[in-house]
Tab-separated table of C-alpha atoms in Angstrom:
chain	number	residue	atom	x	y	z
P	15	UNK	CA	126.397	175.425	69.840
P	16	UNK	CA	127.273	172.258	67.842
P	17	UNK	CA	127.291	168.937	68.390
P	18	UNK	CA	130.387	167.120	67.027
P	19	UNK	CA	128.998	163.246	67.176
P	20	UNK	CA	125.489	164.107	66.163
P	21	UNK	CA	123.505	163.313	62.988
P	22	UNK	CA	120.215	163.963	61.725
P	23	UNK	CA	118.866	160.966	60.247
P	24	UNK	CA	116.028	160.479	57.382
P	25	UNK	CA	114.721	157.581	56.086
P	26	UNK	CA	116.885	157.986	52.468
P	27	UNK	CA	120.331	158.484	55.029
P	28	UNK	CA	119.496	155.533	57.471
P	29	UNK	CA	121.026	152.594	55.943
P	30	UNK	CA	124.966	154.591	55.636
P	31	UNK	CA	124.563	157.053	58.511
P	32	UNK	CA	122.987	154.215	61.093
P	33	UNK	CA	122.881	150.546	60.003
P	34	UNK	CA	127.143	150.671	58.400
P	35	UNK	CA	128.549	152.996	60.862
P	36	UNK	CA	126.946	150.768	63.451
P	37	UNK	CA	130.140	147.932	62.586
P	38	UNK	CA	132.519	150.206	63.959
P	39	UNK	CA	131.432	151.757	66.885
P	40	UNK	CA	127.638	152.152	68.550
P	41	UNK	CA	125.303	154.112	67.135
P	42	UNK	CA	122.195	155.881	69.839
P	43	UNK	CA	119.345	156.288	67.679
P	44	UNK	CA	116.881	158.634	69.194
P	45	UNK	CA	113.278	159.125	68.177
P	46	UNK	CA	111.728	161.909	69.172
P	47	UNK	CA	109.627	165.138	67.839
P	48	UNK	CA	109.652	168.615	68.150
P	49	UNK	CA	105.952	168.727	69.604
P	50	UNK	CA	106.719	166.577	72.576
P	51	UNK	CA	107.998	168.008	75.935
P	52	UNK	CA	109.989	164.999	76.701
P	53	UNK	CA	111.610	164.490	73.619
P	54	UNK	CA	112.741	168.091	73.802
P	55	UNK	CA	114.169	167.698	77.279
P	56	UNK	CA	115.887	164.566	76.213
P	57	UNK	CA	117.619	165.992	73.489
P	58	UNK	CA	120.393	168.177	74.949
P	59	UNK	CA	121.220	165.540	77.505
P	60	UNK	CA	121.935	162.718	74.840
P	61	UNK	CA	124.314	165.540	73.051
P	62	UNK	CA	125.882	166.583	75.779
P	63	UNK	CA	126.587	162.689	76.619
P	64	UNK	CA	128.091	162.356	72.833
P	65	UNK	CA	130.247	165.110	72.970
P	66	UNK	CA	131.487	164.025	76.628
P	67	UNK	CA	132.514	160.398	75.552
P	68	UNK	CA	134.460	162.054	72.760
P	69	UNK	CA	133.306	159.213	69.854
P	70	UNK	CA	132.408	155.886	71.931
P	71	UNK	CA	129.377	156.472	69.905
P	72	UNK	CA	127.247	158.693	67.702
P	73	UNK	CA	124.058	160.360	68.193
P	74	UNK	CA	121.534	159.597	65.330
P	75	UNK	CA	118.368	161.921	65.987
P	76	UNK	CA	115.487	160.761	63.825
P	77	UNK	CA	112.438	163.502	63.537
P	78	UNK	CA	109.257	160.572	63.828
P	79	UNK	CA	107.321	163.377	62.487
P	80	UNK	CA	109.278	163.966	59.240
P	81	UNK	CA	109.952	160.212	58.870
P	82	UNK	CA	106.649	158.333	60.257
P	83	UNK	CA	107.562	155.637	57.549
P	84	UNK	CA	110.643	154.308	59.722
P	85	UNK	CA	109.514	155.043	62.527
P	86	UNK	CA	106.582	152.514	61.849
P	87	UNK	CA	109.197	149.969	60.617
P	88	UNK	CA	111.361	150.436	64.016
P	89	UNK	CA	108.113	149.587	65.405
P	90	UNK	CA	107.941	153.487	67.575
P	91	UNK	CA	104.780	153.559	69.830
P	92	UNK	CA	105.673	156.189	72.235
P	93	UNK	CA	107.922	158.557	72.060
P	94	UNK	CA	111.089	159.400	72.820
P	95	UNK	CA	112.549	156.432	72.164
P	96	UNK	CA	116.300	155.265	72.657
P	97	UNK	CA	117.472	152.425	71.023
P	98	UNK	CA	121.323	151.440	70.040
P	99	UNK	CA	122.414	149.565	67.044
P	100	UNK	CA	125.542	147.579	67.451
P	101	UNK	CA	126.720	145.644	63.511
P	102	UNK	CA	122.806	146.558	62.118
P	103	UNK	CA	121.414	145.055	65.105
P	104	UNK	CA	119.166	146.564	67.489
P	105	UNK	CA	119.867	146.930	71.165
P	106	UNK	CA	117.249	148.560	73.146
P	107	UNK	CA	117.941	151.063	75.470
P	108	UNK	CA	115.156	153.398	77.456
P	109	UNK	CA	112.144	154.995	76.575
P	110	UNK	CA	111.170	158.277	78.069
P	111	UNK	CA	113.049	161.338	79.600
P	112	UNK	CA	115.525	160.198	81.360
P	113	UNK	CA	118.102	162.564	83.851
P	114	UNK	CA	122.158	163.066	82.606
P	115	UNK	CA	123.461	160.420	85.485
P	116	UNK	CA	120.521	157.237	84.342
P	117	UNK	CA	121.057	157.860	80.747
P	118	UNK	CA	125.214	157.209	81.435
P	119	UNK	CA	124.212	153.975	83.145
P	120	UNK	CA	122.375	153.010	79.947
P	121	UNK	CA	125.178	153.621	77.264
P	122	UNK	CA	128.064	152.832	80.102
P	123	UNK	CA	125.998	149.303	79.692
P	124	UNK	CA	125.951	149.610	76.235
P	125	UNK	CA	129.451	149.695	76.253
P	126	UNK	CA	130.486	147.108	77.772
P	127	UNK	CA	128.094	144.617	75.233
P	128	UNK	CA	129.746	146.747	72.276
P	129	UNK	CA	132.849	145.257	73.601
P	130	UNK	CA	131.764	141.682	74.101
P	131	UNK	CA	130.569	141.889	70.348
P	132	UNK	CA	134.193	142.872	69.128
P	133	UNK	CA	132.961	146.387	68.256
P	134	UNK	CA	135.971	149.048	69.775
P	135	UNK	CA	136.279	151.937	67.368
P	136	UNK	CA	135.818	155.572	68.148
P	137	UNK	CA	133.360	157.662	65.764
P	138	UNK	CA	135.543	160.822	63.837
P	139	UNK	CA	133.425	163.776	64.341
P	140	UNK	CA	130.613	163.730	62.373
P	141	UNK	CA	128.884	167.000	63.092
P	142	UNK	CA	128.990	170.599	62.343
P	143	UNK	CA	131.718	170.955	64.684
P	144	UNK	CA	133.944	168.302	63.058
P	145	UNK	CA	134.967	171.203	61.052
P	146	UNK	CA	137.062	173.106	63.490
P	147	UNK	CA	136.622	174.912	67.144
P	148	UNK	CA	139.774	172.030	68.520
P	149	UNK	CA	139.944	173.702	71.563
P	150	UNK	CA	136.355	172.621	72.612
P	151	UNK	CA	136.959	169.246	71.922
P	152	UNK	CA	137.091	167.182	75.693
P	153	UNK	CA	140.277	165.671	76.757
P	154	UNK	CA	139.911	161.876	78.092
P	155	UNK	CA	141.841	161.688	81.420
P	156	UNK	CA	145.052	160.277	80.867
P	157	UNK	CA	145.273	158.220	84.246
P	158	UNK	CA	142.489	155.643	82.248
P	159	UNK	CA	144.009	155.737	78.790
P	160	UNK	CA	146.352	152.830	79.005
P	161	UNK	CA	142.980	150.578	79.972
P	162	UNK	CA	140.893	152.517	77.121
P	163	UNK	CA	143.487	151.634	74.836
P	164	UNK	CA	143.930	148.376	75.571
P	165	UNK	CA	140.128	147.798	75.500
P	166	UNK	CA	139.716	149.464	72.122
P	167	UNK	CA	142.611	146.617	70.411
P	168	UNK	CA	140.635	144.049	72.077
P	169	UNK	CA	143.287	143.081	74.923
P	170	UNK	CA	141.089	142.840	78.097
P	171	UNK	CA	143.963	141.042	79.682
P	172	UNK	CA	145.929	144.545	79.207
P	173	UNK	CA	143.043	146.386	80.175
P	174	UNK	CA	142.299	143.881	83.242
P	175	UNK	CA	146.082	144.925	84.222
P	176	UNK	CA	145.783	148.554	83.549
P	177	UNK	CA	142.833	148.618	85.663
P	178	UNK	CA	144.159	146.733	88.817
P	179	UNK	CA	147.453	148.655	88.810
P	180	UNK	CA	145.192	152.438	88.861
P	181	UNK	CA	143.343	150.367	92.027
P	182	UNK	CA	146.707	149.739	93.380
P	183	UNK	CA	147.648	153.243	93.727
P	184	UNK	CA	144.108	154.413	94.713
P	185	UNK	CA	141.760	151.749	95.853
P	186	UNK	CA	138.678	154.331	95.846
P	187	UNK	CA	138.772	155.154	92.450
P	188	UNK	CA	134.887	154.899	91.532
P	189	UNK	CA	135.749	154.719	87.300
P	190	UNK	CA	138.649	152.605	87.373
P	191	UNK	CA	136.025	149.846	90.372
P	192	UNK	CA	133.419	150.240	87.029
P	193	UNK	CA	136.117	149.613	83.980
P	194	UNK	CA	137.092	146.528	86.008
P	195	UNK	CA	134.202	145.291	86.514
P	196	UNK	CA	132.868	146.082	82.774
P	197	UNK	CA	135.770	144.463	81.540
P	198	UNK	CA	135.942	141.400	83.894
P	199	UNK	CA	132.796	140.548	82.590
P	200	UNK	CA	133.204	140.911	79.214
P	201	UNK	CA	136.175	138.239	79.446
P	202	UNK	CA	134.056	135.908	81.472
P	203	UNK	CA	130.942	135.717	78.612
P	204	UNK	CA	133.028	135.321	75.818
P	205	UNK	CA	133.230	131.668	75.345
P	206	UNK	CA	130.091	130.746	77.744
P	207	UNK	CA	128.806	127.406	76.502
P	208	UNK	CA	125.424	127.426	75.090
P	209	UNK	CA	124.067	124.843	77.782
P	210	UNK	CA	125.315	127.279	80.629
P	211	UNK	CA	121.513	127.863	80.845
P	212	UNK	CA	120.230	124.523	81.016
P	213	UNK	CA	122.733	123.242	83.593
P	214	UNK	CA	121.639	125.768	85.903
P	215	UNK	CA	118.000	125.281	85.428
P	216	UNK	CA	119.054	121.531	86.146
P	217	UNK	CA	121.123	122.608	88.931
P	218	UNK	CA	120.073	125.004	91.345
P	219	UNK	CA	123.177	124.487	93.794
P	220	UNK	CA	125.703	124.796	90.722
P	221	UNK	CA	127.055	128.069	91.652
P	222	UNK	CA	128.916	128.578	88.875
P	223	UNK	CA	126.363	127.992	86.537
P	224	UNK	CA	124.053	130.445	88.401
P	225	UNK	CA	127.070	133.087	88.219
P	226	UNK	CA	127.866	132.682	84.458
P	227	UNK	CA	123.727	133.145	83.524
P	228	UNK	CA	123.765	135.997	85.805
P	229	UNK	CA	126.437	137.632	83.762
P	230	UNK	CA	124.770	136.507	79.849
P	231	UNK	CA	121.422	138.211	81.313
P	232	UNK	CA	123.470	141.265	82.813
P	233	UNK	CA	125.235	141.841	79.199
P	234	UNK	CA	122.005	141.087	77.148
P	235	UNK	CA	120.245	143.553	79.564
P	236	UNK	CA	118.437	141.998	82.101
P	237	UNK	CA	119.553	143.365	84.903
P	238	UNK	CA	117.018	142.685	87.535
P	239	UNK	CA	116.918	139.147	86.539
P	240	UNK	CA	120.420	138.668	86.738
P	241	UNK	CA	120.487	140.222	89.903
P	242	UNK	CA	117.378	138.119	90.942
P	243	UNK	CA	119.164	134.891	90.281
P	244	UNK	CA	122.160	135.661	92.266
P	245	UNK	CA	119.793	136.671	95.385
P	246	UNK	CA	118.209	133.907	94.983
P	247	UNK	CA	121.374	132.078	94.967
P	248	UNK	CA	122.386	133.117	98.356
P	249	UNK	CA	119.551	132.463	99.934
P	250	UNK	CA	120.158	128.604	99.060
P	251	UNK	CA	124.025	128.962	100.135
P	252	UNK	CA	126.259	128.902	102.782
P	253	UNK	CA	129.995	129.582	104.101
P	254	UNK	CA	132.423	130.239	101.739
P	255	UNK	CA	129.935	129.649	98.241
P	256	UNK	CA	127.204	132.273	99.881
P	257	UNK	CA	130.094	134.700	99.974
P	258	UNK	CA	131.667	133.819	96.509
P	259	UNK	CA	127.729	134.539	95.607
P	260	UNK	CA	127.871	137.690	97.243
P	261	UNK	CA	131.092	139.237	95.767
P	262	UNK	CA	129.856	137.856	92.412
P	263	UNK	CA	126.627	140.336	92.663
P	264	UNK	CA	128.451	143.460	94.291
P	265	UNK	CA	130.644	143.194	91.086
P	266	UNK	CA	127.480	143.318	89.030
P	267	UNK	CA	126.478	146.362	90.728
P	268	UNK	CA	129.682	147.968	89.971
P	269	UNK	CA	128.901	147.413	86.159
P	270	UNK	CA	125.013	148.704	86.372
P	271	UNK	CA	126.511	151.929	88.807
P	272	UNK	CA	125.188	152.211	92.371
P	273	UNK	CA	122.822	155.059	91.403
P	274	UNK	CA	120.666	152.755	89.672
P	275	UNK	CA	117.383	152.044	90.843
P	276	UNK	CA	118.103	148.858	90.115
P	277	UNK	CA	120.832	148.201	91.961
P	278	UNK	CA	119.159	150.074	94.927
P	279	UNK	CA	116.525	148.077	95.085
P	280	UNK	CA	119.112	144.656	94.559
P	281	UNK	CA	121.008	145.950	97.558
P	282	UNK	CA	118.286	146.593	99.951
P	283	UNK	CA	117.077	142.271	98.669
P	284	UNK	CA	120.481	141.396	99.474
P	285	UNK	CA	121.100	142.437	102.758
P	286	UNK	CA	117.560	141.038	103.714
P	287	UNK	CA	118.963	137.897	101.945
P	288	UNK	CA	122.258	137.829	104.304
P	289	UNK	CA	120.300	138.774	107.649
């Protein structure tokens, strides 16, 4: 079986394969070695995640055991290791095995900071598979194209549109609830001014400086402290601002996806917050 969107990475290949892809589309780096359970369990799922989102990013796989040398540099203490690199920098993502459905949350969240950064291309195949073998390749579902699209030239406005008008037509669409959501915030923390975060240290009852720092936390990753805030938030609210809190965090768990444990646990804080 190949792997269309997955490299092998060594030291010598890093800089072209990794650090100048990485200003087109997101590039997974996985650490990992042959002699460790987890890493070896790991594997197949991050594949299997590259070939289903059909070039929203590439799998690098770096051997720590035939490169110790970057792996030291990366700073690897355990292994595997996830991280993402987005224009040379590093995001981190997970460490350890993680299942098919929490690994998605990670790079679905990965996304949607790819985005905020300006970074929409799709990888070409870059595997053994790139080759040939056509009819294996995975067909995106056309109902969510005109919102990929439209997200991909950097028109969230489009894709804000796309996405309501698929809600329209089927308000229980789970995908098209997330894209909105993804997108919605993306649009909302691209011109957040830098003293956001002071103004709601300053202000505790400034609601909409405790939603905006909730949202730069959610897209820089901190996700239970951007969920904290907002709890927090409605505890110290009323009427119609408690509520604007509260539909403010339920689209924040749309983004994260309500498997997450994190959002679990938000939920079950939340309704002790409202009762």
């Amino acid at each position: 079986m190949t792997d269309p969107y997955v490299l092998n990475v060594s030291e010598p290949t890093f800089q072209s394969d990794v650090i100048e892809r990485s200003v087109q589309h997101p590039v997974v780096v996985e650490f990992w070695s042959p002699r460790s359970e987890a890493s070896v369990a790991l594997s197949p799922v991050l594949a299997r995640l590259s070939t289903e989102y059909d070039g929203k990013f590439v799998l690098a796989r770096v051997d720590v055991d035939a490169n110790p040398q970057l792996a030291q540099a990366v700073g690897v203490q355990s292994i595997p290791l996830v991280i993402a690199v987005l224009r040379g920098q590093v995001v981190p993502l997970f460490q350890g095995a993680l299942g098919e459905p929490e690994a998605r949350q990670y790079l679905d969240q990965l996304f949607t900071v790819a985005v905020a950064n300006g970074i929409t291309g799709r990888a070409e195949p870059v595997g053994p598979a790139a080759a040939g073998d056509e009819a294996a390749e995975p067909q995106s579902d056309p109902r969510y194209e005109a919102a990929e699209d439209a997200v991909a030239a950097g028109d969230l406005d489009g894709a804000i549109a796309a996405y309501e008008a698929l809600l329209k037509e089927a308000p229980a669409d789970a995908e098209a609830k997330a894209g909105l959501a993804r997108v919605q915030l993306v649009k909302r923390t691209r011109d957040v001014p830098a003293e956001v975060r002071t103004r709601a240290a300053e202000n505790p009852e400034d609601v909409e400086a405790q939603m905006l720092v909730a949202d730069v936390d959610l897209m820089g990753g901190h996700v239970e402290d951007a969920f904290a805030r907002l709890i927090r938030t409605i505890q110290a609210t009323a009427g119609d601002e408690r509520n604007t809190v509260r539909l403010h965090l339920l689209e924040l768990f749309e983004v994260v996806g309500g498997d997450d444990e994190r959002v679990i646990r938000a939920r079950r804080q939340l309704m002790t917050a409202l009762f």
